Short mmCIF file of C-alpha atoms and ligand atoms in Angstrom, two decimals:
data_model
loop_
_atom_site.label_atom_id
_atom_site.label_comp_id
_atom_site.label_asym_id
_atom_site.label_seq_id
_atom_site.Cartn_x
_atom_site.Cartn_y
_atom_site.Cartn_z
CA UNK A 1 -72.48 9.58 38.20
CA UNK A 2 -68.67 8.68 37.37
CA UNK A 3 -66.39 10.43 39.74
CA UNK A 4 -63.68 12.06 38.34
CA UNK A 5 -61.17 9.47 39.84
CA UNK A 6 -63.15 7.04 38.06
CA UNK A 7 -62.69 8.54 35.01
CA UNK A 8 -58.93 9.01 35.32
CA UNK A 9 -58.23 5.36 36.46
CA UNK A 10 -60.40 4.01 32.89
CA UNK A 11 -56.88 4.83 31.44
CA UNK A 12 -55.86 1.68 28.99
CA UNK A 13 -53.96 -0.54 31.08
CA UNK A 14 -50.44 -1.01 30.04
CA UNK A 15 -50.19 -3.33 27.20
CA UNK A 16 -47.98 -6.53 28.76
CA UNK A 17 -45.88 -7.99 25.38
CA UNK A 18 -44.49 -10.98 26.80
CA UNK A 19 -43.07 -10.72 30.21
CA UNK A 20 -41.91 -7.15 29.17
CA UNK A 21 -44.43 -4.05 29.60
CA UNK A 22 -43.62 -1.07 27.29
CA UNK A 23 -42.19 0.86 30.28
CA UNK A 24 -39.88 -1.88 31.19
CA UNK A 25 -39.12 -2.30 27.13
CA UNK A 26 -38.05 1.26 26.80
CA UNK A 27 -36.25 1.54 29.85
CA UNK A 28 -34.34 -1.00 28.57
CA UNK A 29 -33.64 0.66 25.22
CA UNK A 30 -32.47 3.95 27.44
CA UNK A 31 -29.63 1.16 29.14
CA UNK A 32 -28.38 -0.19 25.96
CA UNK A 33 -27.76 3.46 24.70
CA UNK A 34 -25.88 4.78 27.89
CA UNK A 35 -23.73 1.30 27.51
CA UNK A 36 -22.97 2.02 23.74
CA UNK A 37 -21.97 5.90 24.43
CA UNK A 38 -20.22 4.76 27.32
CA UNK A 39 -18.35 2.18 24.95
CA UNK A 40 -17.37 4.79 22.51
CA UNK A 41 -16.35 7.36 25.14
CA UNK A 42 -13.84 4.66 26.66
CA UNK A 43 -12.82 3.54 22.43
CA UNK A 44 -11.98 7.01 22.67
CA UNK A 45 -10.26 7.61 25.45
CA UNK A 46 -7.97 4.75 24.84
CA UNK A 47 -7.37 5.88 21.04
CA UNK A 48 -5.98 9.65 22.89
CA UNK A 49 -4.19 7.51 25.67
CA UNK A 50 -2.45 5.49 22.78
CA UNK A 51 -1.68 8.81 20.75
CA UNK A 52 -0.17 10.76 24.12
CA UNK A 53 1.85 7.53 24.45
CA UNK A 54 3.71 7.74 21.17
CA UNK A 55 6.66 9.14 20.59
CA UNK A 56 6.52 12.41 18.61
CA UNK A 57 9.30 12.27 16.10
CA UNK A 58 10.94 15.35 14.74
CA UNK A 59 10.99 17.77 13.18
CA UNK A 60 14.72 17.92 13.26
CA UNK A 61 16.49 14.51 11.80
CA UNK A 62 16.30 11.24 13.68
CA UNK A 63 18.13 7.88 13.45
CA UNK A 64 16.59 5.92 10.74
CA UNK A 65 17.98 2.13 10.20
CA UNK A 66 17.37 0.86 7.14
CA UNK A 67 17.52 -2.58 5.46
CA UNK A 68 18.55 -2.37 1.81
CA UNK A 69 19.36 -5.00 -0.37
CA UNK A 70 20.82 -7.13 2.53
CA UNK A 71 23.10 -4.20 3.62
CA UNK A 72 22.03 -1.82 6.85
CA UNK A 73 21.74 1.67 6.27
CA UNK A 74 22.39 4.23 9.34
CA UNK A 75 20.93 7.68 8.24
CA UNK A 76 19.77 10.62 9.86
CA UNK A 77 16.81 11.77 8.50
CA UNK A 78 13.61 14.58 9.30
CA UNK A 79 10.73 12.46 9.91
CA UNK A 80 9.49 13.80 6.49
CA UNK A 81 12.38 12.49 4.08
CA UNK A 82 10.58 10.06 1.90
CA UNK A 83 12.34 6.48 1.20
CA UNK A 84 13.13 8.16 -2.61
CA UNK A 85 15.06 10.54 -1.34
CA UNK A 86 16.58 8.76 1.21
CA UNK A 87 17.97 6.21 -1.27
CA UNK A 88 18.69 8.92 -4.00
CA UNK A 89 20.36 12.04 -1.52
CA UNK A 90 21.42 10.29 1.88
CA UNK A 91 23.22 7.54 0.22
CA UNK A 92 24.59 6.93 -3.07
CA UNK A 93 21.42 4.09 -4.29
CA UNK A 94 20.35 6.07 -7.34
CA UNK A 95 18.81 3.22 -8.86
CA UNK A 96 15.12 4.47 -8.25
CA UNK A 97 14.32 7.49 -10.19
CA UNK A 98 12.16 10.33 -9.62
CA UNK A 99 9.64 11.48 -12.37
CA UNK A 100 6.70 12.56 -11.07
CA UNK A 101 6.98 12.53 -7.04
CA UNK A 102 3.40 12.17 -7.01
CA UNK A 103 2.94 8.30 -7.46
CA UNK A 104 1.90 8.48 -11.06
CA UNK A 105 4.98 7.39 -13.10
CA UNK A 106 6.96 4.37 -11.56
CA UNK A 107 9.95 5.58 -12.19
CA UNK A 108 10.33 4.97 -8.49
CA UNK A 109 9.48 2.03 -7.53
CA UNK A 110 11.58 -0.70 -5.39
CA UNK A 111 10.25 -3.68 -3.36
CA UNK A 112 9.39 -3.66 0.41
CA UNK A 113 9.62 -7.41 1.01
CA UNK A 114 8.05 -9.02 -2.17
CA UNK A 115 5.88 -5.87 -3.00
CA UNK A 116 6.40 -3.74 -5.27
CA UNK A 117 5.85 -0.24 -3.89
CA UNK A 118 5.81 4.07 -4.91
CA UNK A 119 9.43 4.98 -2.52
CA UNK A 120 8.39 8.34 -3.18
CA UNK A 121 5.20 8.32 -1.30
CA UNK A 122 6.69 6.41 1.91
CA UNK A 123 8.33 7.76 4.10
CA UNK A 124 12.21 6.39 5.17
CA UNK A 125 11.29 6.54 8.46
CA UNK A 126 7.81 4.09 8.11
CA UNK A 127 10.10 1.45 5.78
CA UNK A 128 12.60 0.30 8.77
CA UNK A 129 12.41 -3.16 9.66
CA UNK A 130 11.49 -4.29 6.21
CA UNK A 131 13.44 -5.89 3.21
CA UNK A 132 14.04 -2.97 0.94
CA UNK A 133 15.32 -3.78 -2.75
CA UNK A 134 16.46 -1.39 -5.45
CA UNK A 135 17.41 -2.19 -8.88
CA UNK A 136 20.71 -2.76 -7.25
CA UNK A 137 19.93 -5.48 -5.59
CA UNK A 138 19.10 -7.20 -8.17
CA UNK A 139 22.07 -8.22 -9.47
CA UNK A 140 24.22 -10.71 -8.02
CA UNK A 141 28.01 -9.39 -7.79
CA UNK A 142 28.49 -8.86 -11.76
CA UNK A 143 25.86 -11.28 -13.04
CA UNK A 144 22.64 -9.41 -14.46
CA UNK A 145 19.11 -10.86 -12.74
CA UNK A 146 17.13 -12.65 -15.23
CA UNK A 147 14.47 -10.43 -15.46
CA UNK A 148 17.66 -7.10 -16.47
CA UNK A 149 19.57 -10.19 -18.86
CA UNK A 150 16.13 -10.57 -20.35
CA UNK A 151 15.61 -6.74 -20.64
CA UNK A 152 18.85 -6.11 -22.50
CA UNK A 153 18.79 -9.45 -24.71
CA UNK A 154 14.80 -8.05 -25.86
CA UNK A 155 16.00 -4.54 -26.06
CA UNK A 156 13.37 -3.35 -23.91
CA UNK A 157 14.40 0.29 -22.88
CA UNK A 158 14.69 3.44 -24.81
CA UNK A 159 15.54 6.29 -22.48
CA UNK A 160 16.73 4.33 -19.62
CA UNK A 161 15.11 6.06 -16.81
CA UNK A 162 11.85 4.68 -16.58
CA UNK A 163 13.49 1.77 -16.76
CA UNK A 164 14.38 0.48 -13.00
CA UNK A 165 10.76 1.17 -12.21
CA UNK A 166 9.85 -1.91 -14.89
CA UNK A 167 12.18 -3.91 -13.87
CA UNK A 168 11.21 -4.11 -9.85
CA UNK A 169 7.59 -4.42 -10.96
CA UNK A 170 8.39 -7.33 -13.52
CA UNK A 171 10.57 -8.60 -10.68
CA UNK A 172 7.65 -8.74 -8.61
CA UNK A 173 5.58 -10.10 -10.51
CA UNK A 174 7.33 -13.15 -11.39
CA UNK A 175 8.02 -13.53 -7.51
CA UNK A 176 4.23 -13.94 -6.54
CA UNK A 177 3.84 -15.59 -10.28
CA UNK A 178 6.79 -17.41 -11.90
CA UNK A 179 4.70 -17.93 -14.90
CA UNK A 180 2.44 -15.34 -15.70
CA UNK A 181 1.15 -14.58 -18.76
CA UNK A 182 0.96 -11.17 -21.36
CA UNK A 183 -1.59 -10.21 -19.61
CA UNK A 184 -0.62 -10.49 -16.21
CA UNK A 185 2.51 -8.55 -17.23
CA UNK A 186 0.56 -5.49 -18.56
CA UNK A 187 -1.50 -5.65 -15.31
CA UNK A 188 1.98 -6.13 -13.08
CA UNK A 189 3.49 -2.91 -15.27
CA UNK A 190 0.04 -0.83 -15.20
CA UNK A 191 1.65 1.82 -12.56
CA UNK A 192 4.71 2.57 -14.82
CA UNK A 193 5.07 4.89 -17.25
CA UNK A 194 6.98 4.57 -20.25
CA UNK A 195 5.67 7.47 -22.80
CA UNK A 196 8.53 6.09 -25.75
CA UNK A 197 7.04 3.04 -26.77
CA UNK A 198 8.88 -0.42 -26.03
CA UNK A 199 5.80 -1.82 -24.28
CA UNK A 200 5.67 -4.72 -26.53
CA UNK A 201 9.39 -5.51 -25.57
CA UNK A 202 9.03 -4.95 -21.51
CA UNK A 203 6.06 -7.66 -22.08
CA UNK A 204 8.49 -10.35 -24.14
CA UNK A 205 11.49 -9.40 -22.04
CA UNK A 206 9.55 -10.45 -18.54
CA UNK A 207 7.91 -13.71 -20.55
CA UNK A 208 11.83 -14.21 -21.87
CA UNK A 209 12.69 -13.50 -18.31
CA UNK A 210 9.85 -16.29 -16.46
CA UNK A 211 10.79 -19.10 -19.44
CA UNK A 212 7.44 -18.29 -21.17
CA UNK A 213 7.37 -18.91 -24.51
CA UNK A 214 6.74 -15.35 -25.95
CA UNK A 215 3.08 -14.60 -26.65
CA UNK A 216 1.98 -13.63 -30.08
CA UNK A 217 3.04 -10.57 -31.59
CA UNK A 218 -0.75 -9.01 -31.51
CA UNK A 219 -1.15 -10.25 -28.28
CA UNK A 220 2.24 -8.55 -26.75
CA UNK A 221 1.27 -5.32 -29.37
CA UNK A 222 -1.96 -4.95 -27.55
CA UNK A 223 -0.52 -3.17 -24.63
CA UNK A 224 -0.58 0.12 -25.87
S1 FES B 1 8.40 9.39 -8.80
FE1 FES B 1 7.23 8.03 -7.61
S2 FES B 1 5.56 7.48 -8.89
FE2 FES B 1 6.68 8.95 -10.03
S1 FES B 2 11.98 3.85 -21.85
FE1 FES B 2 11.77 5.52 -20.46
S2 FES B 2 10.03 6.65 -21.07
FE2 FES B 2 10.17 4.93 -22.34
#
């Protein structure tokens, strides 16, 4: 008769896959987890470490350098002063406008470097160390920029104020594409607002202003 030990040690060997048994395989599997928490845990620990390190800022006002059209600008600003209002109510650069303070008109926009960018929605303090330009930088001493020459000559501007926005995006544009065509100018302008009408002109006056010969009419109309 089959003694009870017998019976017990009948129990399917373990099933060898390669050198590995399935013990030894999930063992394994239990390693490679503990490593990958253990990964995060220390991804994590530097991230706080990094975050204790830093320098809290505010929230009363702090130096704040910046570099605007070639000049330095010393300000002292609460962390929270965006670069709009810096450059509108801490010094006299009203060039920018504000319309909608929620980066949906243009009206605002200047140039960090060669990009165009929203100065409401950054803040002064994140836009030291880089090449700010307004719309009055664009001029040199008394002699309009082609791309404001080309503006006036095309008579692209009816209320004004939407206007600097245009002109640092067109300005842009023709910086990263000194040719571009209609269509790259409607895609260049697509974050400004102009509710009046001149599209057609902003589109000739940036051609006028990058020596393209101006597209046709139906083309340039198409904007709108
Ligand atoms: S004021 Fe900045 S997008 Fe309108
Ligand atoms: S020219 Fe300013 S809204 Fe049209």
């Amino acid at each position: 008769m089959e003694s009870k030990i017998d019976v017990m040690n009948t129990k399917e060997p373990e099933k060898n896959f390669g050198a590995h048994t399935r013990r030894t395989f999930l063992k394994s599997l239990g390693t490679v987890a503990a490593t990958a928490a253990t990964a995060q845990v220390n991804a994590v620990a530097d991230e706080l470490q990094k975050a204790n390190n830093e320098q809290v800022m505010g929230p009363g006002a702090v130096p704040v350098t910046l570099k605007v059209n070639g000049q330095t600008l010393k300000l002292m600003l609460e962390p929270r002063v965006t670069l709009l209002d810096a450059l509108r109510n801490y010094s006299s650069l009203t060039g920018a406008k504000e319309g909608c303070d929620r980066a949906t008109c243009g009206a605002c926009t200047v140039m960090l470097g060669d990009t165009p960018i929203y100065s409401c929605q950054k803040l002064a303090i994140e836009a030291q160390d880089q090449e700010i330009t307004t719309d009055e930088g664009l001029a040199d001493n008394d002699k309009l920029s082609k791309v404001q020459q080309a503006f006036l000559d095309k008579d692209a501007l009816m209320c004004g104020y939407c206007t600097p926005g245009f002109l640092m995006s067109v300005t842009a544009l023709l910086k990263r594409n000194p040719r571009p065509s209609a269509e790259d100018v409607k895609r260049a302008c697509a974050g400004n607002i102009c509710r009046c009408g001149p599209q057609p002109r902003f589109i000739q006056a940036a051609l006028k202003a990058a020596g393209v010969e101006t597209a046709s009419k139906t083309e340039v109309i198409d904007y709108v």
